[in-house]
Short mmCIF file of C-alpha atoms and ligand atoms in Angstrom, two decimals:
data_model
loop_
_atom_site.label_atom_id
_atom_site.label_comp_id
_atom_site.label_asym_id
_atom_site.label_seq_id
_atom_site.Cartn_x
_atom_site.Cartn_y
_atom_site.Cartn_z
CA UNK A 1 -0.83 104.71 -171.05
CA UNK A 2 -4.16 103.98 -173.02
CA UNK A 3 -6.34 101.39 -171.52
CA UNK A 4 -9.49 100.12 -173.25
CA UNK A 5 -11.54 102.39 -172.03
CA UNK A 6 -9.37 105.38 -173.27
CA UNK A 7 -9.50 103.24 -176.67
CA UNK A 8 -10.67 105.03 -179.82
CA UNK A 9 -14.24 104.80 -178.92
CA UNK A 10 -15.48 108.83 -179.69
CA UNK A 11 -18.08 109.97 -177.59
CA UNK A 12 -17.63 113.38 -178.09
CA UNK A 13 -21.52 113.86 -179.81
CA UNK A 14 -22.96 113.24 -176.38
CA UNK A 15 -23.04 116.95 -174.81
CA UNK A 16 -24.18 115.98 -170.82
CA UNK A 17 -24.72 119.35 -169.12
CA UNK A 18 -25.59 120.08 -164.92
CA UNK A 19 -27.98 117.77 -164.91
CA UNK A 20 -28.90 114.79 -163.47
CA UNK A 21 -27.72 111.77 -165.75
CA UNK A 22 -29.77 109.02 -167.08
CA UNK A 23 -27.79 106.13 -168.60
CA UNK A 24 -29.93 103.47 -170.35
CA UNK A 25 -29.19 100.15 -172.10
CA UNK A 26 -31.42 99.40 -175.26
CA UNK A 27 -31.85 95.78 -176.07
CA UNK A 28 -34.32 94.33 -174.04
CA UNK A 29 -34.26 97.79 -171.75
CA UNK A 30 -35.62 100.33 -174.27
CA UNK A 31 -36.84 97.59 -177.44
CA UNK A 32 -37.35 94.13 -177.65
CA UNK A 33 -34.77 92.06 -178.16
CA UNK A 34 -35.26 88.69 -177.49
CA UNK A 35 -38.61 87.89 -178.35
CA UNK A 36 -37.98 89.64 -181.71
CA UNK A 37 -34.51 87.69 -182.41
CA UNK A 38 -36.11 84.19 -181.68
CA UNK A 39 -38.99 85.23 -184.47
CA UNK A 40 -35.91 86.29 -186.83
CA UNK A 41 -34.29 83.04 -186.57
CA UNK A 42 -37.62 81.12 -187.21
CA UNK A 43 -38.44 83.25 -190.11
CA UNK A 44 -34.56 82.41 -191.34
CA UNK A 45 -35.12 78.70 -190.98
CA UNK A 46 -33.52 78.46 -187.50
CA UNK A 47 -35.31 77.08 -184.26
CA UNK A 48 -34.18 78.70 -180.62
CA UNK A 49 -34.28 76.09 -177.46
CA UNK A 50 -34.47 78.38 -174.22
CA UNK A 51 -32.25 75.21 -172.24
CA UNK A 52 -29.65 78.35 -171.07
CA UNK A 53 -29.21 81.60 -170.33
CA UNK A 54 -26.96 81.45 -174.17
CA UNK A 55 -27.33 81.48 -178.24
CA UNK A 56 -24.61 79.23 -178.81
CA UNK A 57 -25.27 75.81 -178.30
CA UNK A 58 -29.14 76.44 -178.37
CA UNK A 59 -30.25 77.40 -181.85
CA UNK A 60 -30.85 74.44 -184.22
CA UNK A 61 -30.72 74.64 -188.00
CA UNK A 62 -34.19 73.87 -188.61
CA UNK A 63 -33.71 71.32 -191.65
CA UNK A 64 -30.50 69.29 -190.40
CA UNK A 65 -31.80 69.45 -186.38
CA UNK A 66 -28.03 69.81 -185.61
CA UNK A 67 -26.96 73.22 -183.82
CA UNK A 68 -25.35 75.74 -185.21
CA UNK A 69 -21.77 77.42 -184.31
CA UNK A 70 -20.44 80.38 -182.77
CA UNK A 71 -19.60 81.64 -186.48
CA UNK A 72 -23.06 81.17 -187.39
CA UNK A 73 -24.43 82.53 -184.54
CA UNK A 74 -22.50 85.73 -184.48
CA UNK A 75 -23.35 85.71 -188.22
CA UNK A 76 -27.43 85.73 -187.14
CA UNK A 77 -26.56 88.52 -184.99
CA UNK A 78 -25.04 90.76 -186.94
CA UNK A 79 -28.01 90.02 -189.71
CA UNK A 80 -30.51 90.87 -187.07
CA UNK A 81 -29.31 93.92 -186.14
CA UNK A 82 -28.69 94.94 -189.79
CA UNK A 83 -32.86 94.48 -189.61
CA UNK A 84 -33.62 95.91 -186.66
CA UNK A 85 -35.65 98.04 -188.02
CA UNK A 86 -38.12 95.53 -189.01
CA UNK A 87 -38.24 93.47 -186.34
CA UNK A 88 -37.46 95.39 -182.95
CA UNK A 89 -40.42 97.10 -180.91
CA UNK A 90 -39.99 99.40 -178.05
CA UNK A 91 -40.81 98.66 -174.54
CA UNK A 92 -44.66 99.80 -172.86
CA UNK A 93 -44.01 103.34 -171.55
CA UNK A 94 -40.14 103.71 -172.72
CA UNK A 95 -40.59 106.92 -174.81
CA UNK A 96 -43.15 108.54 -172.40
CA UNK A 97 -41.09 107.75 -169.38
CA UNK A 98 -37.93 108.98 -171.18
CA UNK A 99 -39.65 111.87 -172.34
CA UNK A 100 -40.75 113.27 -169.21
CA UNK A 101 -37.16 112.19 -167.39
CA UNK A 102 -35.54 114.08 -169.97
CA UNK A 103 -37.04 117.62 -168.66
CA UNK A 104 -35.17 117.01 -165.56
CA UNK A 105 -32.71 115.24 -166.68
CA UNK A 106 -29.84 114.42 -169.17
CA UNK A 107 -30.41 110.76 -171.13
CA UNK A 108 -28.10 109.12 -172.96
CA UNK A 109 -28.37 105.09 -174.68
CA UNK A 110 -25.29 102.87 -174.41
CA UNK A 111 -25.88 100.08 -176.65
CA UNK A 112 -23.70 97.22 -176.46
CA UNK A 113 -24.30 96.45 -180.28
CA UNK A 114 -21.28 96.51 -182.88
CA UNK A 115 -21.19 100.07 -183.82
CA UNK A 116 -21.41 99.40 -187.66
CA UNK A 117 -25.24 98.93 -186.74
CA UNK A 118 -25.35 102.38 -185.50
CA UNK A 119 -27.11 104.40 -188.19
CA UNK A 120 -30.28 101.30 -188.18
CA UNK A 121 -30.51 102.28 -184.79
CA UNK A 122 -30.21 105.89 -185.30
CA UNK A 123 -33.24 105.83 -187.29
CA UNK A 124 -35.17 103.34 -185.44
CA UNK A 125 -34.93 105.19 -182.22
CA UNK A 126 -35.83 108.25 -184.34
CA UNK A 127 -38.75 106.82 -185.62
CA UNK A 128 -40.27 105.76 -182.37
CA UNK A 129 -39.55 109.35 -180.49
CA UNK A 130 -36.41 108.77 -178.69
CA UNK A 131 -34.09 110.98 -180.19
CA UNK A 132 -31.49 110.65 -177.27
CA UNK A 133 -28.00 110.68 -177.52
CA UNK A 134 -26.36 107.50 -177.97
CA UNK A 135 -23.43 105.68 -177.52
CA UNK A 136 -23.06 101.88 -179.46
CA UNK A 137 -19.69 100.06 -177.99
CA UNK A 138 -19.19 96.83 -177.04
CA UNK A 139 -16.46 97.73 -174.09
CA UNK A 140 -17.14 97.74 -170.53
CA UNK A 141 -19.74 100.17 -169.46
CA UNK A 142 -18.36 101.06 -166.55
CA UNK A 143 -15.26 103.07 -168.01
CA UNK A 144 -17.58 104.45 -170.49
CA UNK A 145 -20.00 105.63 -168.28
CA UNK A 146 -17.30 107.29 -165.82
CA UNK A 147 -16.06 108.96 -168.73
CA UNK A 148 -19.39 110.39 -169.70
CA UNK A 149 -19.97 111.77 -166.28
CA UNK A 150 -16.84 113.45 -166.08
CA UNK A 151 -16.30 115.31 -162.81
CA UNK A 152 -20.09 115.84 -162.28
CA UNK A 153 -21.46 115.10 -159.44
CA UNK A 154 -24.69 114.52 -159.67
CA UNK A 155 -26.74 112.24 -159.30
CA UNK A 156 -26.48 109.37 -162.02
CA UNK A 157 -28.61 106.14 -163.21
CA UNK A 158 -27.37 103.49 -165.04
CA UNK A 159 -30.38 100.92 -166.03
CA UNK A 160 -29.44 97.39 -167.97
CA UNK A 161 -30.85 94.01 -168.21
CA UNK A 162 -27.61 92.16 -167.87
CA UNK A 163 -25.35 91.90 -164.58
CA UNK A 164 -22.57 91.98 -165.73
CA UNK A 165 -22.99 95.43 -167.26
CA UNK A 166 -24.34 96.71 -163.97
CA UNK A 167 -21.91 95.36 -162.20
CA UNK A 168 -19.05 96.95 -164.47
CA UNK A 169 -20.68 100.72 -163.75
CA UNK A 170 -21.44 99.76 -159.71
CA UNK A 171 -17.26 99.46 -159.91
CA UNK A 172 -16.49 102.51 -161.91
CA UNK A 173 -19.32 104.95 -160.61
CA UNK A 174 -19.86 103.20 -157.03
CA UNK A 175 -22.42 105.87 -156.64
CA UNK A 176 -24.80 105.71 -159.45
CA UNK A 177 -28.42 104.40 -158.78
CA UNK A 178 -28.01 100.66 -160.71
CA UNK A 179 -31.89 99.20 -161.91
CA UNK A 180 -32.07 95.81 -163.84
CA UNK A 181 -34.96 96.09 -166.08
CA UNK A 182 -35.90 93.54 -168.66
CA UNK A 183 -38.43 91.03 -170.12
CA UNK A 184 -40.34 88.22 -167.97
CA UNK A 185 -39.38 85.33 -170.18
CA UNK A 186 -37.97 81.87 -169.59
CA UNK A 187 -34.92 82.67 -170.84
CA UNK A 188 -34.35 85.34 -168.38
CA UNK A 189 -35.30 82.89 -165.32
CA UNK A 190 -32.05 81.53 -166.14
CA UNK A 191 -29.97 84.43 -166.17
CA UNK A 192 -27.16 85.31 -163.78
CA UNK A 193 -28.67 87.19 -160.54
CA UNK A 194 -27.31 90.80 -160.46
CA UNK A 195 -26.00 91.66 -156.56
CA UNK A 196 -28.37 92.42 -154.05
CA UNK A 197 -28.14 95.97 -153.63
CA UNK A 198 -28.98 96.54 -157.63
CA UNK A 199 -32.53 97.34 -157.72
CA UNK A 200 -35.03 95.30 -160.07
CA UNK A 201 -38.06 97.71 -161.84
CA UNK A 202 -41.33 96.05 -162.95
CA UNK A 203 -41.69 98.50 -165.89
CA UNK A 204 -40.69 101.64 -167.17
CA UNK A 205 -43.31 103.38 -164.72
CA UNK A 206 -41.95 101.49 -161.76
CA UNK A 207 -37.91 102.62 -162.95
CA UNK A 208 -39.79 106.72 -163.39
CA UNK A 209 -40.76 106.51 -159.59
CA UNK A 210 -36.68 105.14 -158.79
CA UNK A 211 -35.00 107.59 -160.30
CA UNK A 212 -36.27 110.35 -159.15
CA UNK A 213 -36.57 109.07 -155.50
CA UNK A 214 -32.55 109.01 -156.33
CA UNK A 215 -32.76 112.39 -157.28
CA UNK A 216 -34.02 114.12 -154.01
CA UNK A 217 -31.69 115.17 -151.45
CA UNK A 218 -30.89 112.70 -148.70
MG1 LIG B 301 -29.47 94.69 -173.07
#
């Protein structure tokens, strides 16, 4: 039988080898996301109230006042990502960090962004030195992540800003080392709390000194 995560999604450019593995979200992980979208929608005559942990529901049309729907909101979306490459900055640290992880280590992105956006990101990435391997799906993470691995086993990090997608790997790869990293903003006060045993970095620096405490033998 073919389940979702068996679906057609082809990740058969991502070459992991016997190394450890380094799995790593990109919007608001690896480059900006949030802070960047809310200037996109201002700049496009839209206005963003931060009054939940959502888009739809809290982005106004500026000239009406009235807010916008799901359509339209996807619609913003998919423009935004179709710019990405004008509007989205990476992260303090990201490509250093990744850099020097990468000796040790194999990395890999797993964006959760439609994957017709996948060559703007391609390039962006490219541009700002992370040339990693990546993956852009908008299935579970878990599945895809167990797939990935294979029958490895070594040691593996997943890192993500949202808890739902660390939550979907802690249940397919119980023993991968799970960080939430992501932006101090408003917005984010208001997000759902990951579980307690999911580990929350300060910065890219802070996530370095996790992982490879993971990696040493216990
Ligand atoms: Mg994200």
């Amino acid at each position: 039988m073919t389940t979702a995560a068996d679906s057609i999604l082809d990740i058969t450019h991502v070459c992991v080898t016997d190394r450890p593995l380094v799995v790593c979200d990109v919007d608001d992980v690896v480059l900006h996301f949030t802070d960047p979208f809310v200037d996109f929608l201002s700049a496009e005559g839209y206005e963003f109230l931060p009054r939940s942990f959502k888009l739809t529901g809290n982005i106004l049309a500026r000239e009406s006042g009235l807010e916008i729907d799901a359509a339209e909101v996807k619609r913003l979306i998919h423009a935004f990502f179709e710019a990405q490459e004008t509007w989205q900055l990476p992260f303090e640290d990201v490509a250093r960090t990744l850099e020097a992880l990468s000796a040790d280590a194999d990395v890999v992105f797993l964006t959760a962004m439609p994957p017709c956006y996948s060559e703007q990101r391609r390039r962006l990435l490219d541009r700002l030195g992370l040339a990693f391997p990546m993956i852009a799906s908008e299935e579970p993470k878990g599945p895809i992540m167990r797939r990935l691995n294979a029958e490895r086993i070594l040691p593996t990090t997943f890192i993500d800003d949202m808890a739902y997608n660390l939550h979907s790997v802690r249940e397919h790869m119980p023993d991968s080392l799970l960080i939430q990293l992501m932006p101090d903003t408003p917005l984010r006060l208001m997000a759902p709390k990951p579980q307690d045993d999911i580990v929350r970095a300060r910065d890219w620096r802070h996530a370095e000194e996790l992982i490879r405490g993971h990696w040493q033998p216990r």
